[in-house]
C-alpha cells in the first residue's frame, strides 16, 4: 500500500502534468530558448526540471504546436521555441477549457484560499 506522501506526490504529478503543458504554450507566445523559458515559468511559481521541460518541448513540437530553430547566441548554439499557428489556436481553446474547469473547481472546493470542507 502506498504511503500518504507517495500517494500525494503521485496525484500532485498527475495534476501538474496538464497544467505544465498549458503554461509552456502560454509562455511561448514569445520566442524563448529552454533556459529562459524555465526561468520565466519559475518566476511565475512553476518550477520545472530540465528532465521534464525538454521532453515536453519535443512532444509539443512533434504535435505541431511549436516551431523551433537553432541559432547561435553568445557564442553558443541555442534552440529557440515559439508557438506555431496551430499552437496559438490550441492555446486559446485550452485556456477557455482551463477557465471553465477552474471555475467549476472553485464552486466545488470553495473560494480560493478556503480549505475545502470534507
mmCIF file of C-alpha atoms in Angstrom:
data_model
loop_
_atom_site.group_PDB
_atom_site.id
_atom_site.type_symbol
_atom_site.label_atom_id
_atom_site.label_comp_id
_atom_site.label_asym_id
_atom_site.label_seq_id
_atom_site.Cartn_x
_atom_site.Cartn_y
_atom_site.Cartn_z
ATOM 1 C CA UNK A 1 0.000 0.000 0.000
ATOM 2 C CA UNK A 2 1.268 3.472 -0.918
ATOM 3 C CA UNK A 3 2.174 5.822 1.890
ATOM 4 C CA UNK A 4 0.165 9.010 2.132
ATOM 5 C CA UNK A 5 3.112 11.105 0.943
ATOM 6 C CA UNK A 6 3.718 8.791 -2.052
ATOM 7 C CA UNK A 7 0.044 8.969 -2.959
ATOM 8 C CA UNK A 8 0.078 12.762 -2.625
ATOM 9 C CA UNK A 9 3.151 13.046 -4.872
ATOM 10 C CA UNK A 10 1.564 10.766 -7.468
ATOM 11 C CA UNK A 11 -1.687 12.747 -7.543
ATOM 12 C CA UNK A 12 0.218 16.046 -7.481
ATOM 13 C CA UNK A 13 2.291 14.986 -10.514
ATOM 14 C CA UNK A 14 -0.877 13.987 -12.356
ATOM 15 C CA UNK A 15 -2.497 17.343 -11.555
ATOM 16 C CA UNK A 16 0.591 19.304 -12.674
ATOM 17 C CA UNK A 17 1.145 17.422 -15.956
ATOM 18 C CA UNK A 18 -1.579 19.141 -17.976
ATOM 19 C CA UNK A 19 -1.008 22.453 -16.243
ATOM 20 C CA UNK A 20 2.634 22.485 -17.292
ATOM 21 C CA UNK A 21 1.728 21.945 -20.952
ATOM 22 C CA UNK A 22 -0.674 24.872 -20.799
ATOM 23 C CA UNK A 23 1.912 27.071 -19.053
ATOM 24 C CA UNK A 24 4.612 26.238 -21.615
ATOM 25 C CA UNK A 25 2.294 27.012 -24.525
ATOM 26 C CA UNK A 26 1.254 30.300 -22.922
ATOM 27 C CA UNK A 27 4.844 31.382 -22.228
ATOM 28 C CA UNK A 28 5.855 30.540 -25.806
ATOM 29 C CA UNK A 29 3.634 33.212 -27.322
ATOM 30 C CA UNK A 30 7.005 34.977 -27.172
ATOM 31 C CA UNK A 31 10.070 33.208 -28.588
ATOM 32 C CA UNK A 32 12.374 31.762 -25.928
ATOM 33 C CA UNK A 33 15.039 29.136 -25.549
ATOM 34 C CA UNK A 34 14.819 26.439 -22.900
ATOM 35 C CA UNK A 35 16.712 28.164 -20.102
ATOM 36 C CA UNK A 36 14.818 31.468 -20.376
ATOM 37 C CA UNK A 37 11.524 29.566 -20.622
ATOM 38 C CA UNK A 38 12.376 27.647 -17.469
ATOM 39 C CA UNK A 39 13.276 30.926 -15.713
ATOM 40 C CA UNK A 40 10.029 32.601 -16.800
ATOM 41 C CA UNK A 41 7.988 29.664 -15.517
ATOM 42 C CA UNK A 42 9.902 29.644 -12.214
ATOM 43 C CA UNK A 43 9.321 33.392 -11.853
ATOM 44 C CA UNK A 44 5.601 32.619 -12.182
ATOM 45 C CA UNK A 45 5.830 29.953 -9.465
ATOM 46 C CA UNK A 46 6.086 26.887 -11.717
ATOM 47 C CA UNK A 47 9.445 25.253 -11.181
ATOM 48 C CA UNK A 48 10.172 22.594 -13.773
ATOM 49 C CA UNK A 49 13.132 20.272 -14.037
ATOM 50 C CA UNK A 50 15.037 20.156 -17.319
ATOM 51 C CA UNK A 51 14.202 16.443 -17.483
ATOM 52 C CA UNK A 52 10.530 17.446 -17.652
ATOM 53 C CA UNK A 53 10.806 20.570 -19.806
ATOM 54 C CA UNK A 54 12.827 19.335 -22.778
ATOM 55 C CA UNK A 55 10.797 16.173 -23.453
ATOM 56 C CA UNK A 56 7.651 18.319 -23.166
ATOM 57 C CA UNK A 57 9.032 20.808 -25.707
ATOM 58 C CA UNK A 58 9.891 17.979 -28.119
ATOM 59 C CA UNK A 59 6.426 16.457 -27.716
ATOM 60 C CA UNK A 60 4.640 19.772 -28.283
ATOM 61 C CA UNK A 61 6.789 20.393 -31.357
ATOM 62 C CA UNK A 62 6.082 16.905 -32.749
ATOM 63 C CA UNK A 63 2.366 17.630 -32.256
ATOM 64 C CA UNK A 64 2.742 20.725 -34.442
ATOM 65 C CA UNK A 65 2.073 23.195 -31.621
ATOM 66 C CA UNK A 66 5.592 24.686 -31.518
ATOM 67 C CA UNK A 67 8.264 25.516 -34.045
ATOM 68 C CA UNK A 68 11.925 25.723 -33.165
ATOM 69 C CA UNK A 69 15.119 26.993 -34.686
ATOM 70 C CA UNK A 70 18.780 26.574 -33.742
ATOM 71 C CA UNK A 71 20.685 29.846 -33.576
ATOM 72 C CA UNK A 72 23.992 30.969 -32.214
ATOM 73 C CA UNK A 73 23.762 33.461 -29.382
ATOM 74 C CA UNK A 74 26.565 34.468 -27.030
ATOM 75 C CA UNK A 75 28.865 32.063 -28.917
ATOM 76 C CA UNK A 76 26.603 29.112 -28.081
ATOM 77 C CA UNK A 77 24.016 27.298 -30.157
ATOM 78 C CA UNK A 78 20.570 27.604 -28.616
ATOM 79 C CA UNK A 79 17.255 26.199 -29.730
ATOM 80 C CA UNK A 80 14.522 28.831 -29.749
ATOM 81 C CA UNK A 81 10.868 27.830 -29.487
ATOM 82 C CA UNK A 82 7.674 29.713 -30.288
ATOM 83 C CA UNK A 83 4.034 28.804 -30.826
ATOM 84 C CA UNK A 84 3.060 27.704 -34.304
ATOM 85 C CA UNK A 85 -0.208 28.993 -35.785
ATOM 86 C CA UNK A 86 -1.814 25.679 -34.732
ATOM 87 C CA UNK A 87 -0.323 26.186 -31.263
ATOM 88 C CA UNK A 88 -1.935 29.611 -30.972
ATOM 89 C CA UNK A 89 -5.344 28.134 -31.798
ATOM 90 C CA UNK A 90 -4.827 25.235 -29.395
ATOM 91 C CA UNK A 91 -3.684 27.571 -26.622
ATOM 92 C CA UNK A 92 -6.845 29.664 -26.964
ATOM 93 C CA UNK A 93 -9.007 26.537 -26.782
ATOM 94 C CA UNK A 94 -7.104 25.135 -23.796
ATOM 95 C CA UNK A 95 -7.244 28.430 -21.883
ATOM 96 C CA UNK A 96 -11.009 28.509 -22.383
ATOM 97 C CA UNK A 97 -11.284 24.926 -21.088
ATOM 98 C CA UNK A 98 -8.919 25.660 -18.170
ATOM 99 C CA UNK A 99 -11.031 28.653 -17.105
ATOM 100 C CA UNK A 100 -14.207 26.564 -17.195
ATOM 101 C CA UNK A 101 -12.608 23.771 -15.150
ATOM 102 C CA UNK A 102 -11.120 26.263 -12.706
ATOM 103 C CA UNK A 103 -14.485 27.974 -12.176
ATOM 104 C CA UNK A 104 -16.142 24.613 -11.567
ATOM 105 C CA UNK A 105 -13.452 23.528 -9.118
ATOM 106 C CA UNK A 106 -13.766 26.801 -7.211
ATOM 107 C CA UNK A 107 -17.514 26.137 -6.817
ATOM 108 C CA UNK A 108 -16.835 22.580 -5.683
ATOM 109 C CA UNK A 109 -13.922 23.249 -3.320
ATOM 110 C CA UNK A 110 -14.858 26.704 -2.057
ATOM 111 C CA UNK A 111 -13.462 30.128 -2.817
ATOM 112 C CA UNK A 112 -9.727 30.457 -3.443
ATOM 113 C CA UNK A 113 -7.805 30.268 -0.189
ATOM 114 C CA UNK A 114 -10.585 28.460 1.687
ATOM 115 C CA UNK A 115 -9.839 24.982 2.898
ATOM 116 C CA UNK A 116 -12.239 22.531 1.246
ATOM 117 C CA UNK A 117 -14.902 21.157 3.548
ATOM 118 C CA UNK A 118 -14.639 17.420 3.989
#
